[in-house]
Coordinates of C-alpha atoms in Angstrom, one line a residue:
M1 CA 3.5 -0.6 41.2
T2 CA -0.2 -0.2 40.1
I3 CA 0.8 1.6 36.9
L4 CA 3.4 -1.0 36.1
A5 CA 0.8 -3.7 36.6
V6 CA -1.3 -2.2 33.8
F7 CA 1.5 -2.5 31.2
P8 CA 1.5 -6.4 30.8
A9 CA -2.3 -6.5 30.4
A10 CA -2.3 -3.6 27.8
A11 CA 0.6 -5.1 25.9
F12 CA -1.1 -8.6 25.8
C13 CA -4.3 -7.0 24.5
L14 CA -2.5 -5.1 21.8
G15 CA -0.6 -8.3 20.8
S16 CA -3.8 -10.2 20.6
W17 CA -5.3 -7.4 18.5
Q18 CA -2.4 -7.7 16.0
V19 CA -2.9 -11.5 15.8
Y20 CA -6.5 -10.8 14.8
R21 CA -5.4 -8.2 12.3
L22 CA -2.8 -10.6 10.9
Q23 CA -5.5 -13.2 10.2
W24 CA -7.7 -10.5 8.6
K25 CA -4.8 -9.3 6.4
L26 CA -3.9 -12.9 5.3
D27 CA -7.5 -13.5 4.4
L28 CA -7.6 -10.3 2.4
I29 CA -4.4 -11.1 0.6
E30 CA -5.8 -14.6 -0.3
R31 CA -9.0 -13.2 -1.6
T32 CA -7.3 -10.5 -3.5
N33 CA -4.8 -12.9 -5.2
A34 CA -7.7 -15.2 -6.1
A35 CA -9.5 -12.2 -7.7
L36 CA -6.4 -11.1 -9.6
A37 CA -5.7 -14.6 -10.9
K38 CA -9.0 -14.6 -12.8
D39 CA -9.2 -13.5 -16.4
P40 CA -9.9 -9.7 -16.9
V41 CA -13.4 -8.5 -17.5
A42 CA -13.8 -6.6 -20.8
L43 CA -15.5 -3.3 -20.0
D44 CA -17.2 -1.1 -22.5
P45 CA -16.5 2.7 -22.0
D46 CA -19.9 3.5 -20.5
T47 CA -19.5 0.8 -17.9
L48 CA -16.0 1.8 -17.1
L49 CA -17.0 5.4 -16.6
A50 CA -20.1 4.6 -14.4
P51 CA -19.1 5.5 -10.8
S52 CA -20.8 2.4 -9.3
A53 CA -19.2 -0.1 -11.7
A54 CA -15.8 1.4 -11.4
S55 CA -16.1 1.5 -7.6
N56 CA -17.2 -2.1 -7.4
A57 CA -14.3 -3.2 -9.7
H58 CA -11.8 -1.3 -7.5
Q59 CA -13.2 -2.7 -4.3
Q60 CA -13.3 -6.3 -5.6
H61 CA -9.8 -6.1 -7.2
T62 CA -11.3 -7.1 -10.5
K63 CA -9.0 -6.9 -13.5
V64 CA -10.5 -5.0 -16.4
A65 CA -9.5 -5.0 -20.1
I66 CA -9.9 -1.8 -22.1
D67 CA -9.1 -0.9 -25.7
G68 CA -7.6 2.3 -26.9
R69 CA -4.3 4.2 -27.3
V70 CA -2.0 6.2 -25.2
D71 CA -2.0 10.0 -25.7
P72 CA 1.7 11.2 -25.3
S73 CA 0.8 14.9 -25.2
V74 CA 0.6 14.9 -21.4
E75 CA 2.6 12.9 -18.9
F76 CA 2.6 13.0 -15.1
R77 CA 5.6 11.5 -13.4
V78 CA 4.9 10.4 -9.8
A79 CA 8.1 10.2 -7.9
P80 CA 10.1 9.0 -6.2
R81 CA 9.2 5.4 -6.5
V82 CA 11.7 2.7 -5.7
R83 CA 11.7 -0.8 -7.2
D84 CA 14.2 -3.4 -6.0
G85 CA 16.3 -0.6 -4.5
E86 CA 16.4 1.3 -7.8
P87 CA 14.9 4.9 -8.0
G88 CA 12.3 5.7 -10.7
F89 CA 8.8 7.0 -11.2
Y90 CA 5.3 6.1 -12.3
A91 CA 4.3 7.3 -15.7
V92 CA 0.7 8.4 -15.8
T93 CA -0.7 9.5 -19.2
P94 CA -4.1 10.0 -20.8
F95 CA -5.6 6.9 -22.5
V96 CA -8.1 7.4 -25.3
L97 CA -10.7 4.7 -25.3
S98 CA -11.9 3.2 -28.6
S99 CA -15.1 5.3 -28.1
G100 CA -13.0 8.5 -28.0
Q101 CA -13.5 9.1 -24.3
R102 CA -10.4 9.8 -22.3
I103 CA -9.2 8.4 -18.9
L104 CA -5.9 8.2 -17.1
L105 CA -3.6 5.3 -17.3
N106 CA -0.7 4.5 -14.9
R107 CA 1.5 2.7 -17.4
G108 CA 3.9 1.6 -14.7
W109 CA 7.3 2.2 -13.2
I110 CA 10.3 3.5 -15.2
A111 CA 13.9 3.5 -13.9
R112 CA 15.6 6.9 -13.8
D113 CA 18.4 5.6 -16.1
K114 CA 15.7 4.7 -18.6
E115 CA 13.9 8.1 -18.3
A116 CA 15.0 9.4 -21.7
D117 CA 13.7 6.5 -23.8
G118 CA 11.6 4.3 -21.5
A119 CA 8.9 6.9 -20.9
R120 CA 8.2 7.2 -24.6
K121 CA 9.3 3.9 -26.1
D122 CA 5.9 2.2 -26.0
L123 CA 3.9 5.3 -27.1
A124 CA 4.3 4.8 -30.9
R125 CA 2.1 1.8 -30.9
A126 CA -1.4 2.1 -32.3
E127 CA -4.6 0.9 -30.6
T128 CA -3.9 -1.7 -28.0
R129 CA -5.6 -3.6 -25.1
V130 CA -4.6 -2.8 -21.6
V131 CA -5.3 -4.9 -18.5
G132 CA -5.4 -3.2 -15.2
L133 CA -7.2 -2.2 -12.0
V134 CA -9.7 0.7 -11.8
K135 CA -9.0 3.5 -9.4
R136 CA -11.3 6.3 -8.4
D137 CA -10.3 7.2 -4.9
N138 CA -8.5 10.5 -4.4
E139 CA -7.0 10.4 -0.9
R140 CA -3.5 11.7 -0.3
P141 CA -1.4 9.2 1.7
A142 CA -0.6 10.4 5.2
W143 CA 3.1 10.1 4.6
S144 CA 3.2 11.9 1.2
H145 CA 4.1 15.5 0.4
D146 CA 1.7 17.9 -1.2
N147 CA 1.8 17.8 -5.0
K148 CA 3.1 20.8 -6.9
P149 CA 1.3 20.7 -10.3
E150 CA 2.7 24.1 -11.3
L151 CA 6.2 22.7 -11.0
G152 CA 5.4 19.3 -12.5
Q153 CA 6.1 17.6 -9.1
W154 CA 3.8 14.7 -8.3
Y155 CA 4.3 12.7 -5.1
W156 CA 1.0 10.8 -5.2
T157 CA -1.6 10.1 -7.9
D158 CA -4.2 12.8 -7.6
V159 CA -6.8 11.5 -10.0
T160 CA -9.1 14.6 -9.7
T161 CA -6.4 17.2 -10.4
M162 CA -4.6 15.1 -13.1
S163 CA -7.9 14.5 -14.9
K164 CA -8.6 18.2 -15.0
L165 CA -5.2 19.1 -16.4
A166 CA -5.3 16.3 -19.0
S167 CA -9.0 16.8 -19.9
T168 CA -9.9 13.2 -19.0
Q169 CA -12.6 11.5 -17.0
P170 CA -11.7 11.2 -13.3
V171 CA -10.9 7.5 -13.7
L172 CA -7.5 5.9 -13.6
V173 CA -6.5 2.4 -14.6
D174 CA -3.4 0.9 -13.0
A175 CA -1.9 -1.4 -15.7
V176 CA -0.8 -4.9 -14.5
D177 CA 1.7 -7.2 -16.1
S178 CA 3.6 -10.2 -14.9
E179 CA 6.5 -9.9 -17.3
A180 CA 8.5 -7.3 -15.4
K181 CA 12.0 -8.6 -16.5
R182 CA 11.1 -8.6 -20.2
R183 CA 9.7 -5.1 -20.0
R184 CA 12.7 -3.9 -18.0
D185 CA 15.1 -5.3 -20.5
L186 CA 13.2 -3.5 -23.3
G187 CA 13.2 -0.2 -21.5
L188 CA 9.4 -0.3 -21.2
P189 CA 7.3 0.9 -18.2
I190 CA 6.8 -1.9 -15.7
P191 CA 3.2 -2.2 -14.5
R192 CA 2.3 -3.4 -11.1
P193 CA 2.3 -7.2 -10.7
P194 CA -1.0 -9.0 -10.7
V195 CA -0.7 -10.0 -7.0
A196 CA -1.7 -8.4 -3.7
T197 CA 0.7 -5.7 -2.6
F198 CA -0.6 -4.9 0.8
K199 CA 1.8 -4.3 3.6
N200 CA 1.6 -7.0 6.3
N201 CA 3.6 -6.2 9.4
H202 CA 1.1 -7.5 11.9
L203 CA 3.2 -10.5 12.9
E204 CA 6.2 -8.3 13.8
Y205 CA 3.8 -6.0 15.7
A206 CA 2.3 -9.0 17.6
I207 CA 5.8 -10.3 18.5
T208 CA 6.8 -6.8 19.7
W209 CA 3.7 -6.4 22.0
Y210 CA 4.0 -10.0 23.4
S211 CA 7.7 -9.4 24.1
L212 CA 6.8 -6.2 25.9
C213 CA 4.2 -8.1 27.8
A214 CA 6.7 -10.8 28.9
A215 CA 9.3 -8.2 29.8
T216 CA 7.0 -6.0 31.9
T217 CA 5.5 -9.1 33.6
A218 CA 9.1 -10.2 34.5
M219 CA 9.8 -6.7 35.9
L220 CA 6.6 -6.7 37.9
V221 CA 7.3 -10.1 39.4
L222 CA 10.8 -9.1 40.3
R223 CA 9.7 -5.9 41.9
R224 CA 7.0 -7.7 44.0
R225 CA 9.6 -10.3 45.1
R226 CA 12.0 -7.6 46.1
A227 CA 9.2 -5.8 47.9
A228 CA 8.1 -9.0 49.7
G229 CA 11.7 -9.8 50.6
G230 CA 12.2 -6.3 52.0
A231 CA 9.0 -6.5 54.0
A232 CA 10.1 -9.9 55.4
A233 CA 13.5 -8.5 56.3
G234 CA 11.9 -5.6 58.0
M235 CA 9.6 -7.8 60.0
A236 CA 12.6 -9.9 61.1
R237 CA 14.5 -6.8 62.3
F238 CA 11.4 -5.6 64.1
G239 CA 11.1 -8.9 65.8
R240 CA 14.7 -9.0 66.9
A241 CA 14.4 -5.4 68.2
R242 CA 11.4 -6.3 70.4
M243 CA 13.2 -9.3 71.8
V244 CA 16.1 -7.1 72.9

């Protein structure tokens, strides 16, 4: 009974924690979307490659604009990546800045059925301007497999290893674009949309914990009523026995 009594309190606390996390996540999404709605900041190569500047831009979700051209000599395909139920991959290639320095560029998602032409179709263009988000972190997601560079199998974007293999600076820019349908129809890579993409399951978690709180509370009340009823019945039988 004592152990069962702990469950409702624990579930209520966890549900309340998820409500707090929900509010925090909604605030983060709002601030991120506000930052992504702003015009991109044009960064010169030296500023882009400065660790502090790149880190600040990444943390603040600041869109940056860089000029240069794609180098098609190397391509990393990060897969599997699913978009609207369709399998595909991210195409990561070196990007040569106007200064001649090299970084990595995640050009976006390409459907498997467009693999033959989509991955290369936009590489013939000369110097262009790319808008995207800077990335420097290099942490493998907990759910991801280990990359196998020797086999060309990439399950997550390992900036450090990719930059060494492609002879670039350890900086990656995730391209952003809001015209996904147009690019899909043209067979071009589809960059990430310029909106927050954080997962937000805290409401479902809160409902789950509060439901468990209600269920275990009902069980506890029922058990106590049964126990009280049993005790009362026992006392009644004891009283009748003494009278006899």
